[in-house]
Coordinates of C-alpha atoms in Angstrom, one line a residue:
M21 CA 122.7 -12.5 -241.6
T22 CA 122.1 -9.8 -239.0
D23 CA 124.9 -8.8 -236.7
E24 CA 123.6 -7.6 -233.3
K25 CA 127.0 -6.4 -232.0
P26 CA 127.4 -3.4 -234.3
E27 CA 124.0 -2.2 -233.4
H28 CA 124.8 -2.5 -229.7
G29 CA 128.0 -0.7 -230.2
Q30 CA 126.1 2.0 -232.1
H31 CA 123.8 2.5 -229.0
E32 CA 126.9 2.7 -226.7
R33 CA 128.6 5.3 -228.9
S34 CA 125.5 7.4 -229.3
G35 CA 124.8 7.3 -225.6
A36 CA 128.3 8.3 -224.6
G37 CA 128.2 11.1 -227.3
A38 CA 124.9 12.4 -225.8
L39 CA 126.7 13.1 -222.5
R40 CA 129.1 15.4 -224.2
G41 CA 126.7 16.8 -226.8
P42 CA 124.9 20.2 -226.5
R43 CA 121.5 18.6 -226.8
L44 CA 121.7 17.3 -223.3
W45 CA 122.9 20.5 -221.6
I46 CA 121.7 23.4 -223.7
A47 CA 118.3 22.3 -225.0
P48 CA 116.6 21.8 -221.6
I49 CA 117.9 25.2 -220.2
L50 CA 117.0 27.0 -223.4
V51 CA 113.4 25.6 -223.6
V52 CA 112.7 26.2 -220.0
S53 CA 114.1 29.7 -220.1
V54 CA 112.2 30.7 -223.2
L55 CA 108.9 29.2 -221.9
M56 CA 109.2 30.9 -218.5
S57 CA 110.1 34.2 -220.1
V58 CA 107.0 34.1 -222.2
L59 CA 105.0 33.1 -219.1
A60 CA 106.3 36.1 -217.2
A61 CA 105.7 38.5 -220.1
V62 CA 102.2 37.3 -220.7
Y63 CA 101.1 37.2 -217.0
M64 CA 102.7 40.4 -215.8
G65 CA 101.8 42.3 -218.9
G66 CA 98.2 41.4 -218.5
I67 CA 97.7 42.5 -214.9
L68 CA 100.1 45.4 -214.1
D69 CA 98.0 48.3 -215.5
P70 CA 94.4 47.4 -216.3
K71 CA 93.4 51.1 -216.4
K72 CA 95.9 51.7 -219.2
S73 CA 94.7 48.7 -221.1
L74 CA 91.0 49.6 -220.7
H75 CA 89.0 49.3 -224.0
D76 CA 85.3 48.8 -224.8
F77 CA 84.5 48.5 -221.1
P78 CA 80.7 48.0 -221.0
I79 CA 78.6 50.3 -218.7
A80 CA 74.9 50.9 -218.8
L81 CA 73.5 54.5 -218.5
V82 CA 69.8 55.0 -217.6
V83 CA 68.3 58.5 -217.8
S84 CA 64.7 58.6 -216.8
D85 CA 64.6 62.3 -215.8
E86 CA 61.4 64.0 -216.9
G87 CA 62.7 67.5 -216.3
D88 CA 61.0 70.4 -214.4
V89 CA 60.5 74.1 -214.3
L90 CA 63.2 75.9 -212.2
P91 CA 62.3 78.7 -209.7
T92 CA 63.6 81.1 -212.4
G93 CA 60.8 79.9 -214.7
E94 CA 63.3 78.1 -216.9
Q95 CA 62.5 74.6 -218.2
A96 CA 65.5 72.3 -217.5
N97 CA 66.5 68.7 -217.6
F98 CA 69.6 68.1 -215.6
G99 CA 69.5 64.4 -216.2
N100 CA 70.0 64.9 -220.0
Q101 CA 72.8 67.4 -219.2
I102 CA 74.6 64.8 -217.1
R103 CA 74.1 62.3 -219.9
D104 CA 75.5 64.6 -222.5
G105 CA 78.5 65.4 -220.2
L106 CA 79.2 61.7 -219.7
V107 CA 79.0 60.9 -223.4
E108 CA 81.3 63.9 -224.2
G109 CA 83.7 63.3 -221.3
I110 CA 84.2 59.5 -221.6
D111 CA 86.5 58.2 -224.3
P112 CA 84.3 55.8 -226.5
N113 CA 87.4 53.7 -227.2
T114 CA 87.9 53.1 -223.5
V115 CA 84.3 52.8 -222.2
D116 CA 81.3 51.4 -224.0
L117 CA 78.6 53.6 -222.6
R118 CA 75.3 52.0 -223.4
Q119 CA 72.2 54.1 -223.1
M120 CA 69.1 52.1 -222.3
G121 CA 66.0 51.8 -220.2
I122 CA 65.9 50.6 -216.6
A123 CA 64.5 47.1 -217.5
Q124 CA 67.1 46.5 -220.1
A125 CA 69.9 47.7 -217.7
H126 CA 68.8 45.2 -215.0
D127 CA 68.6 42.4 -217.7
Q128 CA 72.2 43.2 -218.8
L129 CA 73.4 43.3 -215.2
D130 CA 71.7 39.9 -214.6
S131 CA 73.4 38.4 -217.6
G132 CA 76.9 39.9 -216.9
D133 CA 76.9 41.9 -220.1
V134 CA 77.8 45.1 -218.2
F135 CA 80.0 45.7 -215.2
G136 CA 77.7 48.4 -213.8
A137 CA 74.9 50.8 -214.4
I138 CA 74.4 54.5 -213.7
V139 CA 70.7 55.3 -213.1
I140 CA 69.3 58.9 -213.0
P141 CA 65.7 58.7 -211.8
S142 CA 62.6 60.4 -213.3
D143 CA 62.3 63.1 -210.6
F144 CA 66.0 64.1 -210.7
T145 CA 65.5 67.7 -212.0
K146 CA 62.4 68.2 -209.8
R147 CA 64.4 67.3 -206.7
L148 CA 67.2 69.7 -207.8
S149 CA 64.6 72.4 -208.2
I150 CA 63.3 71.7 -204.7
L151 CA 66.8 71.8 -203.3
A152 CA 67.4 75.2 -204.9
Q153 CA 64.2 76.6 -203.4
A154 CA 65.2 75.2 -200.0
S155 CA 68.4 77.2 -200.1
V156 CA 66.1 80.3 -200.3
V157 CA 63.3 79.3 -198.0
A158 CA 64.2 77.3 -194.9
G159 CA 63.1 73.7 -194.7
D160 CA 64.3 70.1 -194.7
V161 CA 64.9 68.5 -198.1
D162 CA 66.8 65.5 -199.4
K163 CA 69.4 65.7 -202.1
P164 CA 68.5 64.2 -205.5
V165 CA 70.0 60.8 -206.0
I166 CA 72.0 59.1 -208.7
T167 CA 72.3 55.3 -208.1
V168 CA 75.5 53.5 -209.3
Y169 CA 74.9 49.8 -209.5
T170 CA 78.1 47.7 -209.5
N171 CA 78.0 44.1 -210.8
P172 CA 80.2 41.9 -208.5
R173 CA 79.0 38.7 -210.3
A174 CA 80.6 39.9 -213.5
G175 CA 84.0 40.2 -211.8
T176 CA 85.5 41.8 -208.7
L177 CA 88.1 43.9 -210.6
G178 CA 85.6 44.9 -213.2
S179 CA 83.3 46.2 -210.5
S180 CA 86.2 48.2 -209.0
L181 CA 87.1 49.7 -212.3
F182 CA 83.5 50.7 -212.9
S183 CA 83.3 52.3 -209.5
A184 CA 86.5 54.3 -210.3
I185 CA 85.1 55.4 -213.6
G186 CA 81.7 56.3 -212.1
D187 CA 83.3 58.3 -209.2
Q188 CA 85.4 60.4 -211.5
A189 CA 82.7 61.1 -214.1
L190 CA 79.9 61.7 -211.7
G191 CA 82.1 63.8 -209.5
E192 CA 82.8 66.1 -212.3
A193 CA 79.1 66.2 -213.2
N194 CA 78.2 66.9 -209.6
A195 CA 80.5 69.9 -209.5
K196 CA 79.2 71.3 -212.8
V197 CA 75.6 70.9 -211.8
G198 CA 76.4 72.5 -208.5
Q199 CA 78.0 75.5 -210.1
Q200 CA 75.0 76.0 -212.4
L201 CA 72.5 75.6 -209.6
T202 CA 74.5 78.1 -207.4
E203 CA 74.4 80.7 -210.2
Q204 CA 70.7 80.2 -210.7
V205 CA 70.0 80.7 -206.9
Q206 CA 72.3 83.7 -206.8
A207 CA 70.4 85.2 -209.8
Q208 CA 67.1 84.5 -208.0
L209 CA 68.3 86.2 -204.8
G210 CA 70.1 88.9 -206.5
A211 CA 72.9 88.0 -204.2
T212 CA 75.7 90.4 -203.4
E213 CA 78.4 90.5 -200.8
A214 CA 75.9 92.1 -198.5
S215 CA 73.4 89.3 -199.0
P216 CA 75.3 86.1 -199.7
I217 CA 73.9 82.6 -199.7
S218 CA 74.3 81.0 -196.3
G219 CA 77.4 78.8 -195.7
A220 CA 75.4 75.6 -195.3
A221 CA 73.3 76.3 -198.4
A222 CA 76.4 77.1 -200.4
L223 CA 78.1 73.9 -199.4
T224 CA 74.9 71.9 -200.3
L225 CA 74.6 73.6 -203.7
A226 CA 78.3 73.1 -204.5
E227 CA 77.7 69.3 -204.5
P228 CA 73.9 68.9 -204.8
I229 CA 73.8 65.3 -205.9
D230 CA 73.8 62.3 -203.6
I231 CA 75.7 59.5 -205.4
I232 CA 74.8 56.1 -203.9
V233 CA 77.0 53.1 -204.9
T234 CA 75.3 49.8 -204.3
P235 CA 75.9 46.3 -205.6
H236 CA 73.3 44.8 -207.9
D237 CA 72.4 41.3 -206.7
P238 CA 75.3 40.9 -204.2
L239 CA 77.2 37.6 -204.2
P240 CA 76.4 35.2 -201.3
D241 CA 78.9 33.9 -198.8
G242 CA 81.1 31.1 -200.0
T243 CA 81.9 32.5 -203.5
G244 CA 85.4 33.8 -202.7
L245 CA 84.4 37.4 -203.4
G246 CA 83.6 36.4 -207.0
L247 CA 86.6 34.2 -207.6
S248 CA 85.0 30.8 -207.0
A249 CA 83.9 30.5 -210.7
F250 CA 87.5 31.2 -211.8
Y251 CA 89.0 28.6 -209.6
Y252 CA 86.4 26.1 -210.3
A253 CA 87.0 26.6 -214.1
L254 CA 90.7 26.3 -213.5
L255 CA 90.2 23.0 -211.7
L256 CA 88.2 21.6 -214.6
L257 CA 90.9 22.7 -217.1
L258 CA 93.6 21.1 -215.0
A259 CA 91.7 17.9 -214.6
G260 CA 91.5 17.6 -218.4
F261 CA 95.0 18.8 -219.2
T262 CA 96.9 17.0 -216.3
G263 CA 94.6 14.0 -216.4
A264 CA 95.3 13.5 -220.1
M265 CA 99.1 13.6 -219.4
V266 CA 98.7 11.1 -216.5
V267 CA 96.4 8.8 -218.5
S268 CA 98.7 9.0 -221.6
S269 CA 101.8 8.2 -219.6
L270 CA 100.2 5.3 -217.7
V271 CA 98.6 3.7 -220.7
D272 CA 101.9 3.9 -222.7
S273 CA 103.7 2.3 -219.8
V274 CA 101.3 -0.5 -219.4
L275 CA 101.3 -1.2 -223.1
G276 CA 105.1 -1.2 -223.2
F277 CA 105.6 1.9 -225.3
T278 CA 107.5 3.7 -222.5
P279 CA 109.5 2.4 -219.6
T280 CA 108.2 2.3 -216.0
E281 CA 110.2 3.3 -213.0
Y282 CA 109.3 2.6 -209.4
G283 CA 112.0 4.2 -207.2
P284 CA 115.3 2.4 -208.2
F285 CA 113.4 -0.3 -210.2
F286 CA 113.3 0.1 -214.0
R287 CA 111.0 -1.9 -216.3
H288 CA 110.4 -1.8 -220.0
T289 CA 108.1 -4.5 -221.3
A290 CA 107.7 -5.5 -224.9
S291 CA 105.3 -3.3 -226.9
A292 CA 101.7 -4.6 -227.1
P293 CA 100.4 -5.5 -230.6
I294 CA 98.1 -2.5 -230.8
S295 CA 97.9 0.4 -233.3
R296 CA 98.3 4.1 -232.6
L297 CA 94.6 4.7 -233.2
Q298 CA 93.5 1.9 -230.8
T299 CA 95.8 3.3 -228.2
M300 CA 94.4 6.8 -228.6
L301 CA 90.8 5.4 -228.4
I302 CA 91.6 3.8 -225.1
K303 CA 92.9 7.1 -223.7
W304 CA 89.9 8.9 -224.9
A305 CA 87.6 6.4 -223.2
L306 CA 89.5 6.8 -220.0
M307 CA 89.3 10.6 -220.2
A308 CA 85.5 10.4 -220.6
I309 CA 85.3 8.3 -217.4
V310 CA 87.7 10.6 -215.6
G311 CA 85.5 13.5 -216.6
L312 CA 82.4 12.0 -215.0
V313 CA 84.2 10.9 -211.9
V314 CA 86.3 14.0 -211.2
S315 CA 83.5 16.4 -212.0
A316 CA 81.4 14.7 -209.3
L317 CA 84.3 14.8 -206.9
Y318 CA 84.8 18.5 -207.5
L319 CA 81.1 19.2 -206.8
L320 CA 81.1 17.1 -203.6
I321 CA 84.2 18.8 -202.3
S322 CA 83.0 22.3 -203.1
H323 CA 79.7 21.7 -201.4
A324 CA 81.4 20.3 -198.4
L325 CA 83.5 23.5 -198.2
G326 CA 80.4 25.7 -198.4
M327 CA 80.3 26.8 -202.0
P328 CA 76.6 27.5 -203.0
S329 CA 75.2 26.1 -206.2
S330 CA 71.6 26.0 -207.1
H331 CA 72.3 24.1 -210.3
S332 CA 74.5 21.2 -209.1
L333 CA 73.3 18.7 -211.7
L334 CA 74.1 21.1 -214.5
L335 CA 77.4 22.0 -213.0
W336 CA 78.3 18.3 -212.8
M337 CA 77.2 17.8 -216.4
Y338 CA 79.1 20.7 -217.8
G339 CA 82.2 19.9 -215.7
A340 CA 82.3 16.4 -217.1
L341 CA 82.0 17.8 -220.7
A342 CA 84.8 20.4 -220.1
I343 CA 87.2 17.8 -218.6
T344 CA 86.5 15.3 -221.4
A345 CA 86.9 18.0 -224.1
V346 CA 90.2 19.3 -222.7
G347 CA 91.4 15.7 -222.1
V348 CA 90.5 14.4 -225.5
T349 CA 92.2 17.4 -227.2
A350 CA 95.3 17.1 -225.1
V351 CA 95.5 13.3 -225.8
S352 CA 95.1 14.0 -229.5
I353 CA 97.9 16.6 -229.4
V354 CA 100.3 14.2 -227.7
S355 CA 99.3 11.4 -230.1
V356 CA 100.1 13.7 -233.1
F357 CA 103.2 15.5 -231.9
G358 CA 104.6 13.0 -229.4
T359 CA 106.8 14.4 -226.6
L360 CA 106.5 17.9 -228.1
G361 CA 102.8 17.7 -227.5
L362 CA 103.4 18.1 -223.7
L363 CA 104.9 21.5 -224.4
I364 CA 102.1 22.4 -226.8
N365 CA 99.4 21.4 -224.3
L366 CA 101.1 23.5 -221.6
I367 CA 101.2 26.6 -223.7
L368 CA 97.7 26.1 -225.1
F369 CA 95.8 25.3 -221.8
V370 CA 97.9 27.1 -219.2
V371 CA 100.4 29.7 -220.4
L372 CA 97.9 31.4 -222.8
G373 CA 94.8 30.2 -221.1
L374 CA 95.0 31.9 -217.7
P375 CA 95.6 35.5 -218.7
S376 CA 93.0 35.3 -221.4
A377 CA 90.3 33.8 -219.2
G378 CA 88.8 37.2 -218.4
A379 CA 88.3 36.2 -214.7
T380 CA 90.7 38.0 -212.5
V381 CA 91.2 40.8 -215.1
P382 CA 88.3 41.5 -217.5
I383 CA 89.1 41.1 -221.2
S384 CA 88.1 44.7 -221.7
A385 CA 90.8 45.8 -219.1
A386 CA 93.6 43.6 -220.6
P387 CA 95.8 44.1 -223.6
R388 CA 93.9 43.5 -226.8
I389 CA 95.8 40.4 -227.7
F390 CA 94.1 38.6 -224.8
G391 CA 90.7 39.5 -226.3
W392 CA 91.9 37.8 -229.5
L393 CA 93.1 34.7 -227.5
A394 CA 89.8 34.6 -225.6
Q395 CA 87.9 33.8 -228.8
F396 CA 89.3 30.3 -228.9
E397 CA 91.3 29.7 -225.7
P398 CA 89.6 26.9 -223.7
M399 CA 90.0 28.6 -220.3
H400 CA 87.8 31.5 -221.3
Q401 CA 85.0 29.4 -222.6
V402 CA 85.0 27.2 -219.5
Y403 CA 85.0 30.2 -217.2
L404 CA 82.0 31.8 -218.9
A405 CA 80.0 28.7 -218.6
V406 CA 80.9 28.0 -214.9
R407 CA 80.3 31.7 -214.0
A408 CA 76.8 31.6 -215.7
I409 CA 75.9 28.4 -213.7
L410 CA 77.2 29.7 -210.3
Y411 CA 76.4 33.4 -210.5
F412 CA 73.7 34.1 -213.2
D413 CA 71.2 31.4 -212.5
A414 CA 72.5 29.2 -215.4
R415 CA 71.2 31.7 -218.0
W416 CA 71.9 30.6 -221.5
D417 CA 72.7 34.2 -222.6
A418 CA 74.9 34.9 -219.6
G419 CA 77.7 32.7 -221.1
L420 CA 76.4 29.2 -220.6
G421 CA 75.3 28.9 -224.2
H422 CA 78.6 30.3 -225.5
G423 CA 80.6 28.0 -223.2
V424 CA 78.8 24.8 -224.0
T425 CA 79.0 25.6 -227.8
M426 CA 82.7 26.4 -227.8
T427 CA 83.6 23.5 -225.5
S428 CA 81.7 21.1 -227.8
I429 CA 83.4 22.6 -230.9
G430 CA 86.8 22.2 -229.2
M431 CA 86.2 18.6 -228.4
A432 CA 85.0 17.9 -232.0
I433 CA 88.2 19.5 -233.4
G434 CA 90.3 17.4 -231.0
L435 CA 88.5 14.2 -232.1
L436 CA 88.7 15.0 -235.8
V437 CA 92.4 16.0 -235.8
G438 CA 93.3 12.9 -233.7
L439 CA 91.4 10.5 -235.8
V440 CA 92.7 11.8 -239.2
V441 CA 96.4 12.2 -238.3
V442 CA 96.8 9.1 -236.1
R443 CA 95.0 6.9 -238.6
L444 CA 97.4 8.4 -241.3
Y445 CA 100.4 7.4 -239.1
D446 CA 99.0 3.8 -238.9
R447 CA 98.5 3.6 -242.6
K448 CA 102.0 4.9 -243.3
G449 CA 103.4 2.2 -241.1
F450 CA 104.8 4.3 -238.3
E451 CA 104.6 1.7 -235.6
R452 CA 105.1 2.3 -231.9
R453 CA 107.6 -0.4 -230.9
N454 CA 111.0 -0.6 -229.1
G455 CA 113.8 0.5 -231.3
A456 CA 111.5 1.3 -234.2
L457 CA 113.8 4.2 -235.3
V458 CA 117.0 2.1 -235.0
T459 CA 117.9 0.3 -238.3
S460 CA 120.3 -2.7 -238.2
R461 CA 122.8 -3.3 -241.1
D462 CA 122.8 -6.7 -242.7
N463 CA 126.3 -8.1 -243.1

């Protein structure tokens, strides 16, 4: 015969003991404090000093200079000299200086593979030679030009870092070329204190290169100065992560696995006769529908607010995929780990995801641990795909292919882990029912 009173008394004693126990008071404070400390260390450590964290920062260098004969009769190629100076002066561990042709440079700018390009034209030395002659013989002449192309579509901060690197490196090159050119003109003139170079000519020769900084394919209005892709990707991730938590909570409440509270009203119905696997499949199906609906809503709202998108159908399709993939994985984690899964999802999708996205701070300007996290963190994969769709004409090699592939792999892993583990729970008899962990003693 089963006596219900001892079990009821057991609940009362355990409930009263919980009020005085450390689990109620210490555990919440400890968990929140540790989580927020990790959050502060990860976020602040990733953004405070991007210059110090710079590594393998990709820059294109194009040297098309054909060289020329100087007034002294000497054959020279100042473009190659500047190239050699840049290669020697830039730390290869900090900057990945890629030497290439002009067509390849534009292609890598168009795909977001480099944050900028330094282009030295074919007539660079010839124009320097003409400038040197003009300092001797009066006449109007233009300075030779080096064009610095920034790539705002690859990231605003990345373009700023590239501009700073280019300004410093080319400033030093300008001074060295100016010194060399001044010495050659002085040798040609046989200049002495009695016959110096004119002041205006000396100033021109001191900095003979006109460095023009211009954006390659500037972003249109309505892109948030290059941040719209990041925020759109963040919205997709939040829809999957938060949506999964809401769907999971509501489904468990309706099926009687968790209580429901409406203001002061509390209701806990009897558990439905349904397995863990069937419950998880319902949640997955709901997340697939949520993905289709919310992705369409995001697109409509963004268009209404003025965000340009020439590939709206593709953005909707990928958005639905990303929301579903994140939602399916998040549901699987909660189904496998229970309440602990909420914390795991928060760490996986938000705490570690945002600083490793490579959106506000480029991966090559963040501590190396974020580069490692970016290999598998969902936020980075989603951002690359969204950026490619919005900024790089949906080019497969601009991040869309990588994003679609990694998002699909992530969803496959979430499906596989959920199916295997939750089916195992069902086979082992771990039922979800009220009081399943409370055993009554037979008297």
